[in-house]
Amino acid sequence: MADRGWPWRQVLITGASSGLGRALALACTAPGVTLHLAGRDAARIGEVAEACIAAGAEARPRVVEVRDATSMAEWIGGAGRLDLVIANAGISAGTGGRAEPMAVSRAVFETNVTGVLNTVLPAIEAMAEQSPGADGVRGRVAVVASIAAFVAAPGAPAYCASKAAVQRWTEALDASERRRGIRLHAICPGYIRTPMTARNRFPMPLLMEAEDAARRTLSGIAAGRVRVAYPWPLYLAARLVGGLPPGLRAALLNPWPAKAADPG
């Protein structure tokens, strides 16, 4: 077991160059742990890898685009045994107070949905060939969705829909894959202080630091929870608002400032 209490020795994380992904990489860091870290920016992912190495882990940074199915399959297939894969790469975008631009809608779905598929599917294929651990689990895959998955917010239609898609797919997939000894976990965090959320121009209740979110994420995975949603007050509020009739929900949310349109 790793020095910090996590049982995973071989960990792969996408979107690890900043925000939650960076915090997850550092939280998993311990002597004897190998981290496969992916990002789009060579300098930033290299800095994260250096920080992990300085803390005693072996880190293998990789510049890869999650939308590229071939590159992702080659990277994951060549990583060796994987105890935990975290599909964290994603982009956040909204309407900017206007109609959502087509380019934004496509970019959000291609990264947040197709990018998740390109991570999870080869990971499951690789884990199915691994021998199970002492707990009978061959490997775990966590998909970072969002509490936004439970609310069809008019200010960020593609973002909410993309997160809902991967949240539901992950939870449904766990029910069948656990028969093969593979567990899946849908991670549904609230607002996290990251460069991505720094662009938001609306209230972000219960805003968390990335380190706190990483701890909550890993604790939920270690506990075997299929859905890891936090913080609870915001999750409850999202479920309540998400359950309102569409017209009433839109009337309630329309006055809020919209999420910026540029996905970055």
PDB file of C-alpha atoms in Angstrom:
ATOM      1  CA  MET A   1       0.000   0.000   0.000  1.00  0.00           C
ATOM      2  CA  ALA A   2       1.271   3.438  -0.894  1.00  0.00           C
ATOM      3  CA  ASP A   3       2.668   5.616   1.867  1.00  0.00           C
ATOM      4  CA  ARG A   4      -0.344   7.933   1.749  1.00  0.00           C
ATOM      5  CA  GLY A   5      -2.793   5.085   2.236  1.00  0.00           C
ATOM      6  CA  TRP A   6      -3.906   4.484  -1.348  1.00  0.00           C
ATOM      7  CA  PRO A   7      -3.525   0.892  -2.527  1.00  0.00           C
ATOM      8  CA  TRP A   8      -2.756   1.614  -6.205  1.00  0.00           C
ATOM      9  CA  ARG A   9       0.800   1.174  -7.422  1.00  0.00           C
ATOM     10  CA  GLN A  10       0.282   1.748 -11.147  1.00  0.00           C
ATOM     11  CA  VAL A  11      -1.847   4.804 -11.918  1.00  0.00           C
ATOM     12  CA  LEU A  12      -2.724   6.499 -15.221  1.00  0.00           C
ATOM     13  CA  ILE A  13      -4.292   9.976 -15.306  1.00  0.00           C
ATOM     14  CA  THR A  14      -5.382  12.105 -18.260  1.00  0.00           C
ATOM     15  CA  GLY A  15      -5.585  15.868 -18.007  1.00  0.00           C
ATOM     16  CA  ALA A  16      -2.869  15.721 -15.352  1.00  0.00           C
ATOM     17  CA  SER A  17      -1.107  18.987 -16.172  1.00  0.00           C
ATOM     18  CA  SER A  18      -3.300  21.268 -14.047  1.00  0.00           C
ATOM     19  CA  GLY A  19      -6.331  21.560 -11.796  1.00  0.00           C
ATOM     20  CA  LEU A  20      -7.860  18.386 -10.418  1.00  0.00           C
ATOM     21  CA  GLY A  21      -5.660  16.161 -12.575  1.00  0.00           C
ATOM     22  CA  ARG A  22      -2.491  17.662 -11.137  1.00  0.00           C
ATOM     23  CA  ALA A  23      -3.849  17.365  -7.598  1.00  0.00           C
ATOM     24  CA  LEU A  24      -4.770  13.715  -8.208  1.00  0.00           C
ATOM     25  CA  ALA A  25      -1.282  12.941  -9.492  1.00  0.00           C
ATOM     26  CA  LEU A  26       0.359  14.516  -6.457  1.00  0.00           C
ATOM     27  CA  ALA A  27      -2.099  12.811  -4.089  1.00  0.00           C
ATOM     28  CA  CYS A  28      -1.235   9.403  -5.577  1.00  0.00           C
ATOM     29  CA  THR A  29       2.497  10.086  -5.374  1.00  0.00           C
ATOM     30  CA  ALA A  30       4.498   7.840  -3.048  1.00  0.00           C
ATOM     31  CA  PRO A  31       7.649   5.707  -3.212  1.00  0.00           C
ATOM     32  CA  GLY A  32       6.992   2.589  -5.261  1.00  0.00           C
ATOM     33  CA  VAL A  33       4.176   4.171  -7.262  1.00  0.00           C
ATOM     34  CA  THR A  34       4.404   4.567 -11.044  1.00  0.00           C
ATOM     35  CA  LEU A  35       2.377   7.396 -12.542  1.00  0.00           C
ATOM     36  CA  HIS A  36       1.501   7.598 -16.231  1.00  0.00           C
ATOM     37  CA  LEU A  37       0.527  11.232 -16.735  1.00  0.00           C
ATOM     38  CA  ALA A  38      -0.981  12.761 -19.864  1.00  0.00           C
ATOM     39  CA  GLY A  39      -1.544  16.360 -20.869  1.00  0.00           C
ATOM     40  CA  ARG A  40      -1.521  18.528 -23.973  1.00  0.00           C
ATOM     41  CA  ASP A  41       1.186  20.934 -22.804  1.00  0.00           C
ATOM     42  CA  ALA A  42       4.667  19.410 -22.640  1.00  0.00           C
ATOM     43  CA  ALA A  43       6.065  21.988 -20.219  1.00  0.00           C
ATOM     44  CA  ARG A  44       3.208  21.755 -17.728  1.00  0.00           C
ATOM     45  CA  ILE A  45       2.963  17.959 -17.724  1.00  0.00           C
ATOM     46  CA  GLY A  46       6.736  17.832 -17.347  1.00  0.00           C
ATOM     47  CA  GLU A  47       6.556  20.072 -14.285  1.00  0.00           C
ATOM     48  CA  VAL A  48       3.939  17.820 -12.677  1.00  0.00           C
ATOM     49  CA  ALA A  49       6.049  14.758 -13.393  1.00  0.00           C
ATOM     50  CA  GLU A  50       9.096  16.397 -11.816  1.00  0.00           C
ATOM     51  CA  ALA A  51       7.098  17.198  -8.671  1.00  0.00           C
ATOM     52  CA  CYS A  52       5.956  13.584  -8.421  1.00  0.00           C
ATOM     53  CA  ILE A  53       9.485  12.285  -8.916  1.00  0.00           C
ATOM     54  CA  ALA A  54      10.782  14.644  -6.231  1.00  0.00           C
ATOM     55  CA  ALA A  55       8.236  13.116  -3.837  1.00  0.00           C
ATOM     56  CA  GLY A  56       9.492   9.600  -4.524  1.00  0.00           C
ATOM     57  CA  ALA A  57       7.283   8.259  -7.310  1.00  0.00           C
ATOM     58  CA  GLU A  58       8.241   7.172 -10.803  1.00  0.00           C
ATOM     59  CA  ALA A  59       6.475   9.460 -13.272  1.00  0.00           C
ATOM     60  CA  ARG A  60       6.142   8.950 -17.008  1.00  0.00           C
ATOM     61  CA  PRO A  61       4.723  12.081 -18.673  1.00  0.00           C
ATOM     62  CA  ARG A  62       3.127  11.897 -22.091  1.00  0.00           C
ATOM     63  CA  VAL A  63       1.823  14.553 -24.436  1.00  0.00           C
ATOM     64  CA  VAL A  64      -1.278  13.029 -26.007  1.00  0.00           C
ATOM     65  CA  GLU A  65      -4.635  14.216 -27.311  1.00  0.00           C
ATOM     66  CA  VAL A  66      -7.516  12.250 -25.760  1.00  0.00           C
ATOM     67  CA  ARG A  67      -9.578  12.764 -28.923  1.00  0.00           C
ATOM     68  CA  ASP A  68      -7.032  10.692 -30.870  1.00  0.00           C
ATOM     69  CA  ALA A  69      -8.248   7.111 -30.410  1.00  0.00           C
ATOM     70  CA  THR A  70      -5.181   5.493 -31.981  1.00  0.00           C
ATOM     71  CA  SER A  71      -2.672   7.408 -29.869  1.00  0.00           C
ATOM     72  CA  MET A  72      -4.646   6.766 -26.693  1.00  0.00           C
ATOM     73  CA  ALA A  73      -4.931   3.034 -27.378  1.00  0.00           C
ATOM     74  CA  GLU A  74      -1.187   2.788 -28.059  1.00  0.00           C
ATOM     75  CA  TRP A  75      -0.298   4.710 -24.903  1.00  0.00           C
ATOM     76  CA  ILE A  76      -2.627   2.816 -22.574  1.00  0.00           C
ATOM     77  CA  GLY A  77      -1.899  -0.558 -24.162  1.00  0.00           C
ATOM     78  CA  GLY A  78       1.828  -0.034 -23.678  1.00  0.00           C
ATOM     79  CA  ALA A  79       1.679   1.163 -20.088  1.00  0.00           C
ATOM     80  CA  GLY A  80       1.824  -2.297 -18.511  1.00  0.00           C
ATOM     81  CA  ARG A  81      -0.296  -3.257 -15.536  1.00  0.00           C
ATOM     82  CA  LEU A  82      -2.703  -0.530 -14.424  1.00  0.00           C
ATOM     83  CA  ASP A  83      -4.363  -0.556 -11.015  1.00  0.00           C
ATOM     84  CA  LEU A  84      -6.215   2.739 -11.462  1.00  0.00           C
ATOM     85  CA  VAL A  85      -7.042   4.789 -14.538  1.00  0.00           C
ATOM     86  CA  ILE A  86      -8.586   8.234 -14.092  1.00  0.00           C
ATOM     87  CA  ALA A  87     -10.227   9.742 -17.173  1.00  0.00           C
ATOM     88  CA  ASN A  88      -9.974  13.329 -16.026  1.00  0.00           C
ATOM     89  CA  ALA A  89      -9.303  15.292 -19.235  1.00  0.00           C
ATOM     90  CA  GLY A  90     -12.165  17.595 -20.102  1.00  0.00           C
ATOM     91  CA  ILE A  91     -13.076  21.108 -21.123  1.00  0.00           C
ATOM     92  CA  SER A  92     -15.666  23.487 -19.737  1.00  0.00           C
ATOM     93  CA  ALA A  93     -17.691  25.822 -21.917  1.00  0.00           C
ATOM     94  CA  GLY A  94     -21.090  27.419 -22.197  1.00  0.00           C
ATOM     95  CA  THR A  95     -23.105  29.863 -24.225  1.00  0.00           C
ATOM     96  CA  GLY A  96     -21.621  33.127 -23.046  1.00  0.00           C
ATOM     97  CA  GLY A  97     -25.201  34.379 -22.756  1.00  0.00           C
ATOM     98  CA  ARG A  98     -26.003  33.661 -26.419  1.00  0.00           C
ATOM     99  CA  ALA A  99     -26.804  30.578 -28.439  1.00  0.00           C
ATOM    100  CA  GLU A 100     -24.085  27.962 -27.947  1.00  0.00           C
ATOM    101  CA  PRO A 101     -21.711  28.113 -30.931  1.00  0.00           C
ATOM    102  CA  MET A 102     -21.578  24.903 -32.970  1.00  0.00           C
ATOM    103  CA  ALA A 103     -17.805  24.742 -32.674  1.00  0.00           C
ATOM    104  CA  VAL A 104     -18.081  24.859 -28.883  1.00  0.00           C
ATOM    105  CA  SER A 105     -20.718  22.124 -28.789  1.00  0.00           C
ATOM    106  CA  ARG A 106     -18.586  19.829 -30.940  1.00  0.00           C
ATOM    107  CA  ALA A 107     -15.389  20.535 -29.008  1.00  0.00           C
ATOM    108  CA  VAL A 108     -17.059  19.804 -25.664  1.00  0.00           C
ATOM    109  CA  PHE A 109     -18.550  16.493 -26.792  1.00  0.00           C
ATOM    110  CA  GLU A 110     -15.399  15.393 -28.592  1.00  0.00           C
ATOM    111  CA  THR A 111     -13.258  15.936 -25.497  1.00  0.00           C
ATOM    112  CA  ASN A 112     -15.663  15.138 -22.665  1.00  0.00           C
ATOM    113  CA  VAL A 113     -17.355  12.132 -24.269  1.00  0.00           C
ATOM    114  CA  THR A 114     -15.174  10.809 -27.084  1.00  0.00           C
ATOM    115  CA  GLY A 115     -12.045  11.502 -25.025  1.00  0.00           C
ATOM    116  CA  VAL A 116     -13.491   9.483 -22.149  1.00  0.00           C
ATOM    117  CA  LEU A 117     -14.331   6.588 -24.480  1.00  0.00           C
ATOM    118  CA  ASN A 118     -10.797   6.692 -25.882  1.00  0.00           C
ATOM    119  CA  THR A 119      -9.459   6.369 -22.328  1.00  0.00           C
ATOM    120  CA  VAL A 120     -11.865   3.932 -20.726  1.00  0.00           C
ATOM    121  CA  LEU A 121     -12.312   1.372 -23.493  1.00  0.00           C
ATOM    122  CA  PRO A 122      -8.610   0.513 -23.967  1.00  0.00           C
ATOM    123  CA  ALA A 123      -8.142   0.607 -20.184  1.00  0.00           C
ATOM    124  CA  ILE A 124     -10.888  -1.969 -19.675  1.00  0.00           C
ATOM    125  CA  GLU A 125      -9.474  -4.120 -22.470  1.00  0.00           C
ATOM    126  CA  ALA A 126      -6.045  -4.069 -20.822  1.00  0.00           C
ATOM    127  CA  MET A 127      -7.391  -4.700 -17.315  1.00  0.00           C
ATOM    128  CA  ALA A 128      -9.428  -7.697 -18.455  1.00  0.00           C
ATOM    129  CA  GLU A 129      -6.130  -9.463 -19.176  1.00  0.00           C
ATOM    130  CA  GLN A 130      -4.616  -8.651 -15.788  1.00  0.00           C
ATOM    131  CA  SER A 131      -4.593 -11.004 -12.841  1.00  0.00           C
ATOM    132  CA  PRO A 132      -6.865  -9.904  -9.986  1.00  0.00           C
ATOM    133  CA  GLY A 133      -5.447  -8.432  -6.807  1.00  0.00           C
ATOM    134  CA  ALA A 134      -6.045  -9.704  -3.283  1.00  0.00           C
ATOM    135  CA  ASP A 135      -9.465  -8.008  -3.336  1.00  0.00           C
ATOM    136  CA  GLY A 136     -10.469  -9.800  -6.522  1.00  0.00           C
ATOM    137  CA  VAL A 137     -10.326  -6.591  -8.562  1.00  0.00           C
ATOM    138  CA  ARG A 138      -8.289  -6.555 -11.773  1.00  0.00           C
ATOM    139  CA  GLY A 139      -8.349  -2.775 -12.037  1.00  0.00           C
ATOM    140  CA  ARG A 140     -10.381   0.388 -11.442  1.00  0.00           C
ATOM    141  CA  VAL A 141     -11.416   3.097 -13.852  1.00  0.00           C
ATOM    142  CA  ALA A 142     -12.680   6.463 -12.614  1.00  0.00           C
ATOM    143  CA  VAL A 143     -14.392   8.931 -14.937  1.00  0.00           C
ATOM    144  CA  VAL A 144     -14.513  12.565 -13.871  1.00  0.00           C
ATOM    145  CA  ALA A 145     -18.020  13.827 -14.617  1.00  0.00           C
ATOM    146  CA  SER A 146     -19.555  16.681 -12.617  1.00  0.00           C
ATOM    147  CA  ILE A 147     -22.465  17.648 -10.414  1.00  0.00           C
ATOM    148  CA  ALA A 148     -23.540  19.501 -13.581  1.00  0.00           C
ATOM    149  CA  ALA A 149     -24.496  16.058 -14.896  1.00  0.00           C
ATOM    150  CA  PHE A 150     -27.691  16.300 -12.844  1.00  0.00           C
ATOM    151  CA  VAL A 151     -28.823  19.736 -14.058  1.00  0.00           C
ATOM    152  CA  ALA A 152     -29.729  20.676 -17.652  1.00  0.00           C
ATOM    153  CA  ALA A 153     -28.485  24.233 -17.268  1.00  0.00           C
ATOM    154  CA  PRO A 154     -29.403  26.472 -20.251  1.00  0.00           C
ATOM    155  CA  GLY A 155     -26.126  28.365 -19.874  1.00  0.00           C
ATOM    156  CA  ALA A 156     -23.990  25.279 -20.595  1.00  0.00           C
ATOM    157  CA  PRO A 157     -26.023  22.724 -22.579  1.00  0.00           C
ATOM    158  CA  ALA A 158     -23.169  20.744 -24.138  1.00  0.00           C
ATOM    159  CA  TYR A 159     -21.153  20.688 -20.922  1.00  0.00           C
ATOM    160  CA  CYS A 160     -24.063  19.436 -18.802  1.00  0.00           C
ATOM    161  CA  ALA A 161     -25.085  16.873 -21.423  1.00  0.00           C
ATOM    162  CA  SER A 162     -21.542  15.570 -21.910  1.00  0.00           C
ATOM    163  CA  LYS A 163     -21.055  15.102 -18.183  1.00  0.00           C
ATOM    164  CA  ALA A 164     -24.464  13.417 -17.853  1.00  0.00           C
ATOM    165  CA  ALA A 165     -23.549  11.023 -20.664  1.00  0.00           C
ATOM    166  CA  VAL A 166     -20.287   9.851 -19.132  1.00  0.00           C
ATOM    167  CA  GLN A 167     -21.753   9.715 -15.594  1.00  0.00           C
ATOM    168  CA  ARG A 168     -24.591   7.428 -16.635  1.00  0.00           C
ATOM    169  CA  TRP A 169     -22.424   5.337 -18.953  1.00  0.00           C
ATOM    170  CA  THR A 170     -19.837   4.778 -16.221  1.00  0.00           C
ATOM    171  CA  GLU A 171     -22.391   3.730 -13.623  1.00  0.00           C
ATOM    172  CA  ALA A 172     -24.175   1.386 -16.047  1.00  0.00           C
ATOM    173  CA  LEU A 173     -20.867  -0.125 -17.178  1.00  0.00           C
ATOM    174  CA  ASP A 174     -19.781  -0.878 -13.614  1.00  0.00           C
ATOM    175  CA  ALA A 175     -22.732  -3.218 -13.166  1.00  0.00           C
ATOM    176  CA  SER A 176     -21.508  -5.502 -15.946  1.00  0.00           C
ATOM    177  CA  GLU A 177     -17.738  -5.053 -15.760  1.00  0.00           C
ATOM    178  CA  ARG A 178     -17.554  -5.920 -12.069  1.00  0.00           C
ATOM    179  CA  ARG A 179     -18.379  -9.505 -13.137  1.00  0.00           C
ATOM    180  CA  ARG A 180     -14.969  -9.504 -14.814  1.00  0.00           C
ATOM    181  CA  GLY A 181     -13.287  -7.983 -11.783  1.00  0.00           C
ATOM    182  CA  ILE A 182     -13.156  -4.429 -13.134  1.00  0.00           C
ATOM    183  CA  ARG A 183     -14.718  -1.583 -11.181  1.00  0.00           C
ATOM    184  CA  LEU A 184     -15.846   1.784 -12.527  1.00  0.00           C
ATOM    185  CA  HIS A 185     -16.464   4.976 -10.592  1.00  0.00           C
ATOM    186  CA  ALA A 186     -18.304   8.126 -11.705  1.00  0.00           C
ATOM    187  CA  ILE A 187     -16.732  11.162 -10.053  1.00  0.00           C
ATOM    188  CA  CYS A 188     -19.159  14.074  -9.721  1.00  0.00           C
ATOM    189  CA  PRO A 189     -17.469  17.041  -8.041  1.00  0.00           C
ATOM    190  CA  GLY A 190     -18.885  20.484  -7.505  1.00  0.00           C
ATOM    191  CA  TYR A 191     -16.932  23.676  -8.105  1.00  0.00           C
ATOM    192  CA  ILE A 192     -13.154  23.325  -7.818  1.00  0.00           C
ATOM    193  CA  ARG A 193     -10.724  26.254  -7.815  1.00  0.00           C
ATOM    194  CA  THR A 194      -8.814  25.673 -11.073  1.00  0.00           C
ATOM    195  CA  PRO A 195      -7.768  27.709 -14.123  1.00  0.00           C
ATOM    196  CA  MET A 196     -10.916  26.350 -15.797  1.00  0.00           C
ATOM    197  CA  THR A 197     -13.330  27.712 -13.199  1.00  0.00           C
ATOM    198  CA  ALA A 198     -11.423  30.997 -12.928  1.00  0.00           C
ATOM    199  CA  ARG A 199     -13.236  32.046 -16.110  1.00  0.00           C
ATOM    200  CA  ASN A 200     -16.677  31.666 -14.522  1.00  0.00           C
ATOM    201  CA  ARG A 201     -18.546  34.896 -13.890  1.00  0.00           C
ATOM    202  CA  PHE A 202     -21.282  33.499 -11.685  1.00  0.00           C
ATOM    203  CA  PRO A 203     -21.512  32.420  -8.032  1.00  0.00           C
ATOM    204  CA  MET A 204     -19.771  29.106  -7.299  1.00  0.00           C
ATOM    205  CA  PRO A 205     -21.137  27.887  -3.953  1.00  0.00           C
ATOM    206  CA  LEU A 206     -18.913  25.657  -1.797  1.00  0.00           C
ATOM    207  CA  LEU A 207     -15.892  26.250  -4.025  1.00  0.00           C
ATOM    208  CA  MET A 208     -13.207  23.683  -3.132  1.00  0.00           C
ATOM    209  CA  GLU A 209      -9.458  23.597  -3.447  1.00  0.00           C
ATOM    210  CA  ALA A 210      -8.155  21.009  -5.911  1.00  0.00           C
ATOM    211  CA  GLU A 211      -6.304  19.151  -3.155  1.00  0.00           C
ATOM    212  CA  ASP A 212      -9.522  18.670  -1.187  1.00  0.00           C
ATOM    213  CA  ALA A 213     -11.318  17.440  -4.309  1.00  0.00           C
ATOM    214  CA  ALA A 214      -8.517  14.967  -5.040  1.00  0.00           C
ATOM    215  CA  ARG A 215      -8.716  13.567  -1.514  1.00  0.00           C
ATOM    216  CA  ARG A 216     -12.491  13.171  -1.739  1.00  0.00           C
ATOM    217  CA  THR A 217     -12.173  11.534  -5.142  1.00  0.00           C
ATOM    218  CA  LEU A 218      -9.581   8.986  -4.086  1.00  0.00           C
ATOM    219  CA  SER A 219     -11.361   8.248  -0.803  1.00  0.00           C
ATOM    220  CA  GLY A 220     -14.552   7.474  -2.695  1.00  0.00           C
ATOM    221  CA  ILE A 221     -12.761   5.190  -5.132  1.00  0.00           C
ATOM    222  CA  ALA A 222     -10.981   3.382  -2.296  1.00  0.00           C
ATOM    223  CA  ALA A 223     -14.346   2.878  -0.565  1.00  0.00           C
ATOM    224  CA  GLY A 224     -15.695   1.237  -3.715  1.00  0.00           C
ATOM    225  CA  ARG A 225     -18.432   3.787  -4.356  1.00  0.00           C
ATOM    226  CA  VAL A 226     -19.844   3.734  -7.879  1.00  0.00           C
ATOM    227  CA  ARG A 227     -20.895   7.391  -7.669  1.00  0.00           C
ATOM    228  CA  VAL A 228     -18.565   9.757  -5.848  1.00  0.00           C
ATOM    229  CA  ALA A 229     -20.475  13.047  -5.605  1.00  0.00           C
ATOM    230  CA  TYR A 230     -19.378  15.961  -3.436  1.00  0.00           C
ATOM    231  CA  PRO A 231     -19.941  18.258  -1.642  1.00  0.00           C
ATOM    232  CA  TRP A 232     -23.215  16.782  -0.436  1.00  0.00           C
ATOM    233  CA  PRO A 233     -25.183  20.067  -0.049  1.00  0.00           C
ATOM    234  CA  LEU A 234     -24.465  21.047  -3.648  1.00  0.00           C
ATOM    235  CA  TYR A 235     -25.189  17.522  -4.900  1.00  0.00           C
ATOM    236  CA  LEU A 236     -28.555  17.565  -3.130  1.00  0.00           C
ATOM    237  CA  ALA A 237     -29.352  20.987  -4.581  1.00  0.00           C
ATOM    238  CA  ALA A 238     -28.447  19.787  -8.083  1.00  0.00           C
ATOM    239  CA  ARG A 239     -30.712  16.762  -7.750  1.00  0.00           C
ATOM    240  CA  LEU A 240     -33.584  18.957  -6.581  1.00  0.00           C
ATOM    241  CA  VAL A 241     -33.157  21.573  -9.316  1.00  0.00           C
ATOM    242  CA  GLY A 242     -32.563  18.871 -11.913  1.00  0.00           C
ATOM    243  CA  GLY A 243     -35.876  17.261 -10.981  1.00  0.00           C
ATOM    244  CA  LEU A 244     -37.923  20.392 -11.650  1.00  0.00           C
ATOM    245  CA  PRO A 245     -40.114  20.615 -14.779  1.00  0.00           C
ATOM    246  CA  PRO A 246     -37.993  21.910 -17.691  1.00  0.00           C
ATOM    247  CA  GLY A 247     -39.830  25.209 -17.980  1.00  0.00           C
ATOM    248  CA  LEU A 248     -39.543  25.979 -14.299  1.00  0.00           C
ATOM    249  CA  ARG A 249     -35.889  24.942 -14.233  1.00  0.00           C
ATOM    250  CA  ALA A 250     -35.091  27.216 -17.183  1.00  0.00           C
ATOM    251  CA  ALA A 251     -36.901  30.130 -15.583  1.00  0.00           C
ATOM    252  CA  LEU A 252     -34.904  29.594 -12.400  1.00  0.00           C
ATOM    253  CA  LEU A 253     -31.510  29.312 -14.112  1.00  0.00           C
ATOM    254  CA  ASN A 254     -31.838  31.718 -17.041  1.00  0.00           C
ATOM    255  CA  PRO A 255     -31.180  34.856 -14.927  1.00  0.00           C
ATOM    256  CA  TRP A 256     -27.774  33.508 -13.837  1.00  0.00           C
ATOM    257  CA  PRO A 257     -24.711  34.704 -15.775  1.00  0.00           C
ATOM    258  CA  ALA A 258     -23.809  32.096 -18.403  1.00  0.00           C
ATOM    259  CA  LYS A 259     -20.604  30.078 -18.509  1.00  0.00           C
ATOM    260  CA  ALA A 260     -18.085  31.502 -20.994  1.00  0.00           C
ATOM    261  CA  ALA A 261     -18.366  30.137 -24.532  1.00  0.00           C
ATOM    262  CA  ASP A 262     -14.671  29.673 -25.340  1.00  0.00           C
ATOM    263  CA  PRO A 263     -13.601  26.092 -24.360  1.00  0.00           C
ATOM    264  CA  GLY A 264      -9.944  27.106 -24.193  1.00  0.00           C
TER     265      GLY A 264
END
